[in-house]
């Protein structure tokens, strides 16, 4: 019976309902999903709220066409010396910037040689490389070295010169006598012709004899002058002079050295004219005005104000295959030796592109604000001025070429623009 009771108890335990964990997991998953949806909806609403609020708000922003207008009294305008000019529209040749190098012309370097054999003597301080010398300046003196054979030759030369001078002097005296006699005969013959006792032919013959005698006298005098050109034998030093203004590049000798005739003493170069070599990319060569003048300026040229114009010139052709460039050469006067060989410069070349008419204004009328913007002042009425924005393409000499600005015919301020700018922003006097 006890066994039956145990079996019944087991049956009762088996029939007791179990807790289902799958239902609990399902309920938890639904709860998490619900809260996630609520959180996402809140974040989306917050993001929409932030996006609807701008990061900055500008009120009463001024427009460029509604800038301040400056009105001056006649006395103030006169005191500021306001000057206006008109914006013009004209054809402007386009330009392009290149880099150039200063080089010496091929014929600018020369050498000076010793005219005779002798010993070099320095004149003042011994010359050195880089020394500037003037035309006809004595750089060295050469004291001749006379050998016995040269001494004999000099004595013979001196004797021959004296003989030639004496003979020429005798010829001069004889020619003078013949000229005087011919003049007397001519005067007598002309007088006989006037008196009717002589013929005209005899007078012509006498006149011809006088002409021949004068020619003989002139030739004798020339021979005498030639004898003076022969240098007399002397042991005096011979001057070695510079043929032109130049700078010594290299010295081959020193003072006290004995040199033979024809020895190179020094090399010098003149810097009065220099060449500017401008490498141009071969793809742009046909667009460049190769026969037009180029404006040569320093690399830090600001606003295109400085520089000088150089003319195109012929030079030995040169190019760089690695850089695909062809060299153009321009000649420039180098006053004061301000440019040196190897110096880098800027070169503004004209190009053939037809850009049509452009707005052109004086460079003096342009103002720059703190942000780098460019402005001009327009005269909108007598004594009234307003600031206008301009976009500058480039500056050439004293004019500015605009990409955008007031239309042609507009009157703008050139002198006194800075004073108006200070008045507008309360920084002027």
XYZ file of C-alpha atoms in Angstrom:
429
model
C 0.000 0.000 0.000
C 2.911 2.255 0.718
C 4.159 1.756 -2.768
C 0.797 2.747 -4.191
C 0.882 6.018 -2.258
C 4.344 6.862 -3.581
C 3.205 6.247 -7.136
C 0.187 8.480 -6.667
C 2.386 11.260 -5.244
C 4.697 11.047 -8.253
C 1.741 11.360 -10.560
C 0.571 14.434 -8.709
C 4.044 16.037 -8.983
C 4.147 15.356 -12.703
C 0.878 17.140 -13.234
C 2.109 20.387 -11.537
C 2.442 23.232 -14.248
C 6.004 24.427 -15.110
C 7.213 28.123 -15.532
C 7.918 28.828 -19.253
C 11.148 30.942 -19.675
C 10.452 31.462 -23.380
C 7.493 33.634 -22.517
C 9.691 35.742 -20.219
C 12.289 36.258 -22.992
C 9.627 37.338 -25.425
C 8.238 39.874 -22.968
C 11.708 41.339 -22.286
C 12.460 41.686 -26.019
C 9.211 43.546 -26.616
C 9.966 45.902 -23.758
C 13.444 46.730 -25.019
C 12.135 47.369 -28.542
C 9.452 49.690 -27.224
C 11.881 51.772 -25.190
C 14.325 51.929 -28.129
C 11.659 53.305 -30.431
C 10.740 55.899 -27.861
C 14.423 56.940 -27.491
C 15.006 57.176 -31.273
C 11.924 59.249 -31.723
C 13.175 61.614 -29.030
C 16.641 61.970 -30.651
C 15.087 62.638 -34.056
C 12.875 65.344 -32.652
C 15.855 66.898 -30.848
C 17.908 66.875 -34.092
C 15.073 68.528 -35.982
C 14.872 71.171 -33.303
C 18.644 71.883 -33.493
C 18.579 72.020 -37.317
C 15.794 74.545 -37.224
C 17.992 76.909 -35.159
C 20.705 78.623 -37.362
C 24.246 78.778 -35.939
C 24.415 82.539 -36.453
C 21.958 85.284 -37.053
C 22.904 88.495 -38.843
C 20.550 91.418 -38.609
C 20.589 94.564 -40.724
C 23.378 93.217 -42.967
C 24.519 96.016 -45.327
C 24.365 95.446 -49.053
C 27.119 96.629 -51.358
C 24.656 98.707 -53.356
C 23.446 100.357 -50.156
C 26.793 101.486 -48.707
C 27.304 104.806 -47.020
C 27.255 107.976 -49.070
C 29.785 110.667 -48.209
C 28.757 114.269 -48.733
C 31.458 116.916 -48.547
C 31.250 120.626 -48.291
C 32.935 122.610 -51.057
C 35.575 123.714 -48.562
C 36.301 120.118 -47.500
C 36.526 118.914 -51.099
C 38.948 121.705 -51.898
C 41.003 120.985 -48.786
C 41.234 117.274 -49.624
C 42.150 118.144 -53.235
C 39.743 115.586 -54.618
C 40.435 114.680 -58.242
C 38.217 112.462 -60.388
C 38.773 110.614 -63.643
C 36.521 108.588 -65.900
C 36.464 104.814 -66.206
C 37.300 103.902 -69.793
C 36.841 100.752 -71.807
C 39.667 100.057 -74.207
C 41.609 97.268 -75.816
C 44.459 96.188 -73.562
C 47.179 93.835 -74.681
C 47.296 90.723 -72.544
C 50.527 89.871 -70.771
C 52.057 86.860 -69.103
C 54.702 86.656 -66.391
C 57.921 84.694 -66.850
C 61.198 84.322 -65.018
C 64.372 85.574 -66.687
C 68.118 85.455 -66.133
C 70.654 88.219 -66.740
C 73.504 87.125 -69.030
C 76.348 88.974 -70.725
C 76.302 89.537 -74.500
C 78.841 87.409 -76.402
C 80.909 90.470 -77.404
C 81.045 92.050 -73.939
C 84.204 90.232 -72.801
C 87.655 91.127 -74.098
C 91.320 90.467 -73.287
C 94.245 92.875 -72.997
C 97.708 91.687 -74.081
C 101.233 92.996 -73.576
C 102.325 95.245 -76.470
C 106.046 94.646 -75.843
C 108.369 92.406 -73.880
C 109.183 93.775 -70.476
C 108.526 93.875 -66.754
C 105.062 94.716 -65.408
C 104.749 97.698 -63.103
C 101.536 98.258 -61.112
C 99.931 101.691 -61.248
C 98.707 102.532 -57.763
C 97.067 99.574 -56.037
C 97.536 96.299 -57.930
C 94.372 95.437 -59.889
C 92.195 92.565 -58.685
C 89.276 90.598 -60.042
C 86.088 92.633 -59.730
C 87.874 95.982 -59.997
C 86.018 98.567 -62.088
C 88.210 100.269 -64.674
C 87.463 103.281 -66.853
C 88.094 103.830 -70.518
C 91.730 104.855 -71.228
C 92.693 104.116 -67.619
C 96.288 102.877 -67.234
C 96.133 99.465 -65.585
C 99.797 98.458 -65.940
C 103.074 99.893 -67.157
C 105.635 97.722 -68.939
C 109.319 98.542 -68.610
C 110.964 97.333 -71.844
C 113.819 94.831 -71.727
C 116.335 95.891 -74.397
C 118.797 93.303 -75.745
C 121.927 94.126 -77.717
C 120.283 93.182 -81.011
C 117.240 95.313 -80.213
C 119.555 98.174 -79.272
C 121.268 97.900 -82.669
C 117.885 97.811 -84.401
C 116.785 100.895 -82.534
C 119.932 102.746 -83.536
C 119.355 101.832 -87.175
C 115.725 102.900 -86.895
C 116.717 106.197 -85.353
C 119.289 106.825 -88.097
C 116.811 105.984 -90.865
C 114.179 108.197 -89.250
C 116.548 111.139 -89.091
C 117.589 110.653 -92.728
C 113.952 110.475 -93.831
C 113.066 113.582 -91.826
C 115.981 115.541 -93.344
C 115.057 114.477 -96.863
C 111.422 115.394 -96.317
C 112.416 118.782 -94.949
C 114.598 119.447 -98.022
C 111.739 118.430 -100.284
C 109.482 120.898 -98.491
C 111.901 123.760 -99.044
C 112.348 122.897 -102.719
C 108.612 122.613 -103.213
C 108.064 125.996 -101.575
C 110.567 127.565 -104.000
C 108.803 126.043 -106.989
C 105.436 127.213 -105.721
C 106.699 130.778 -105.275
C 108.250 130.808 -108.760
C 105.075 129.419 -110.303
C 102.983 132.117 -108.626
C 105.250 134.844 -110.065
C 105.063 133.383 -113.583
C 101.281 133.041 -113.337
C 100.873 136.648 -112.259
C 103.026 137.836 -115.183
C 101.132 135.677 -117.686
C 97.736 136.928 -116.479
C 98.930 140.519 -116.696
C 100.104 139.969 -120.307
C 96.701 138.540 -121.165
C 95.011 141.630 -119.758
C 97.380 143.917 -121.704
C 96.864 141.928 -124.917
C 100.503 140.928 -125.178
C 100.129 137.283 -124.066
C 98.019 134.266 -124.928
C 95.426 132.603 -122.741
C 97.014 129.211 -123.383
C 100.332 130.323 -121.870
C 98.475 131.498 -118.782
C 96.719 128.115 -118.456
C 100.061 126.282 -118.711
C 101.516 128.464 -115.966
C 98.463 127.874 -113.764
C 98.859 124.104 -114.200
C 102.531 124.336 -113.197
C 101.488 126.137 -110.003
C 98.953 123.416 -109.174
C 101.579 120.687 -109.623
C 104.038 122.586 -107.422
C 101.423 122.894 -104.650
C 100.689 119.153 -104.818
C 104.407 118.425 -104.537
C 104.640 120.685 -101.477
C 101.692 118.945 -99.822
C 103.231 115.499 -100.417
C 106.557 116.631 -98.950
C 104.843 117.872 -95.818
C 102.955 114.551 -95.440
C 106.233 112.617 -95.675
C 107.686 114.811 -92.976
C 104.685 114.147 -90.697
C 105.059 110.401 -91.255
C 108.579 110.505 -89.877
C 107.167 111.871 -86.606
C 104.905 108.832 -86.196
C 107.841 106.455 -85.885
C 108.362 105.987 -82.115
C 111.795 107.138 -81.122
C 113.977 104.584 -79.371
C 113.399 104.862 -75.640
C 113.537 102.832 -72.455
C 110.526 104.576 -70.925
C 107.671 102.380 -69.595
C 104.775 101.731 -71.961
C 101.227 102.257 -70.651
C 98.702 99.404 -70.842
C 95.264 101.053 -70.960
C 91.708 99.771 -70.850
C 89.871 100.227 -74.165
C 86.509 100.871 -72.456
C 84.649 100.989 -69.158
C 84.630 97.483 -67.752
C 85.100 95.203 -64.758
C 88.157 92.963 -64.505
C 87.033 89.336 -64.590
C 90.337 87.456 -64.386
C 94.016 88.348 -63.950
C 96.690 86.244 -65.662
C 99.804 88.085 -64.405
C 101.075 89.941 -61.354
C 103.117 93.089 -60.908
C 106.875 92.523 -61.208
C 106.453 89.639 -63.630
C 108.377 89.597 -66.920
C 106.055 89.033 -69.878
C 106.627 88.494 -73.566
C 104.940 90.521 -76.250
C 101.387 89.207 -76.844
C 100.953 87.690 -73.370
C 97.376 87.969 -72.051
C 97.453 90.295 -69.055
C 93.799 90.279 -67.935
C 90.231 89.661 -69.061
C 87.522 92.276 -68.585
C 83.825 92.589 -69.351
C 81.618 95.588 -69.927
C 78.219 95.730 -68.216
C 76.801 98.726 -70.068
C 74.351 96.424 -71.862
C 73.122 93.034 -70.693
C 70.896 90.352 -72.126
C 67.884 88.904 -70.343
C 67.281 85.259 -71.216
C 63.621 84.280 -70.813
C 62.761 80.548 -71.096
C 59.299 80.081 -72.648
C 57.418 76.786 -72.758
C 57.287 75.555 -76.350
C 53.525 75.136 -76.138
C 53.150 78.871 -75.432
C 55.797 80.110 -77.868
C 53.335 80.846 -80.683
C 51.121 82.878 -78.349
C 53.933 85.221 -77.268
C 54.671 88.473 -79.125
C 58.330 87.667 -79.725
C 59.154 91.019 -81.363
C 57.458 93.155 -78.705
C 59.312 94.837 -75.850
C 59.362 93.080 -72.473
C 59.069 94.734 -69.078
C 61.967 93.580 -66.901
C 61.471 93.959 -63.159
C 62.590 92.527 -59.846
C 61.017 89.360 -58.492
C 59.320 91.295 -55.675
C 57.774 93.856 -58.013
C 54.519 94.961 -56.383
C 51.687 96.247 -58.513
C 53.700 96.413 -61.711
C 55.073 99.857 -60.839
C 58.783 99.243 -61.356
C 60.907 97.805 -64.086
C 62.310 98.889 -67.418
C 61.513 97.909 -70.972
C 63.966 95.746 -72.912
C 63.958 95.323 -76.673
C 64.120 91.902 -78.364
C 67.483 91.094 -79.902
C 69.180 88.356 -81.859
C 71.354 85.929 -79.926
C 72.695 82.407 -80.428
C 69.650 80.081 -80.354
C 69.300 78.037 -77.177
C 66.727 75.720 -75.627
C 66.302 73.188 -72.812
C 65.031 69.793 -73.929
C 64.443 68.581 -70.359
C 62.245 71.568 -69.491
C 60.722 71.825 -73.003
C 61.536 75.538 -73.177
C 62.940 77.871 -75.822
C 64.954 80.946 -74.854
C 63.993 84.472 -75.910
C 66.576 87.241 -75.523
C 66.070 90.924 -74.735
C 68.752 93.627 -74.521
C 68.690 96.157 -71.701
C 70.843 99.147 -70.806
C 72.499 98.430 -67.454
C 72.994 101.900 -66.013
C 75.119 101.854 -62.887
C 75.741 98.087 -63.201
C 72.514 97.475 -61.272
C 72.066 94.061 -62.916
C 74.641 91.297 -62.612
C 75.228 88.123 -64.624
C 73.182 85.238 -63.270
C 70.671 87.479 -61.482
C 67.055 86.314 -61.582
C 64.489 88.859 -62.743
C 60.843 88.903 -63.730
C 59.822 89.406 -67.360
C 56.367 90.511 -68.475
C 55.769 89.472 -72.096
C 52.896 90.460 -74.367
C 50.721 87.653 -75.708
C 48.595 87.445 -78.828
C 45.307 86.450 -77.183
C 42.462 88.817 -78.048
C 40.665 89.561 -74.804
C 38.571 92.419 -76.221
C 37.991 95.694 -74.428
C 38.579 95.920 -70.693
C 37.715 98.442 -68.010
C 40.767 100.558 -67.228
C 41.234 102.910 -64.268
C 44.244 104.681 -62.712
C 46.021 102.543 -60.156
C 45.987 105.446 -57.692
C 42.200 105.151 -57.379
C 42.274 101.629 -55.891
C 41.879 101.084 -52.135
C 42.436 97.857 -50.177
C 40.402 96.922 -47.129
C 41.539 94.804 -44.193
C 40.397 91.612 -45.945
C 42.260 92.378 -49.159
C 39.197 93.556 -51.061
C 39.640 96.287 -53.660
C 37.421 99.372 -53.853
C 37.071 102.707 -55.583
C 35.022 105.777 -54.766
C 32.434 106.815 -57.340
C 31.276 110.399 -57.659
C 27.524 109.890 -57.801
C 26.777 113.627 -57.722
C 28.652 116.849 -57.086
C 30.205 116.635 -53.604
C 28.750 113.108 -53.097
C 30.791 109.906 -53.185
C 30.038 106.207 -52.670
C 32.351 103.232 -52.351
C 32.191 100.552 -55.074
C 33.864 97.142 -55.203
C 36.185 96.324 -58.113
C 37.970 93.135 -59.152
C 41.475 93.816 -60.464
C 42.837 91.507 -63.138
C 46.333 92.975 -63.257
C 48.278 96.211 -63.003
C 50.478 97.528 -65.804
C 52.545 100.644 -65.228
C 50.127 103.174 -63.686
C 46.824 101.653 -64.812
C 44.720 98.819 -63.443
C 42.792 96.454 -65.715
C 39.529 95.310 -64.132
C 37.567 92.089 -64.410
C 34.588 93.750 -62.760
C 33.817 97.299 -61.724
C 31.805 100.427 -62.487
C 30.737 100.805 -66.128
C 32.668 102.932 -68.580
C 31.993 106.627 -68.143
C 31.727 106.443 -64.355
C 33.636 109.144 -62.523
C 35.919 107.772 -59.818
C 38.219 109.453 -57.318
C 41.971 109.256 -57.971
C 43.446 111.847 -55.614
C 41.885 111.903 -52.136
C 40.464 108.362 -52.136
C 42.345 107.419 -48.964
C 40.964 110.487 -47.185
C 37.410 109.517 -48.162
C 38.030 105.982 -46.890
C 39.149 107.366 -43.533
C 36.151 109.683 -43.401
C 33.712 106.836 -44.038
C 35.103 104.687 -41.231
C 35.768 107.597 -38.852
C 39.546 107.204 -38.992
C 40.290 110.330 -40.984
C 41.029 113.781 -39.696
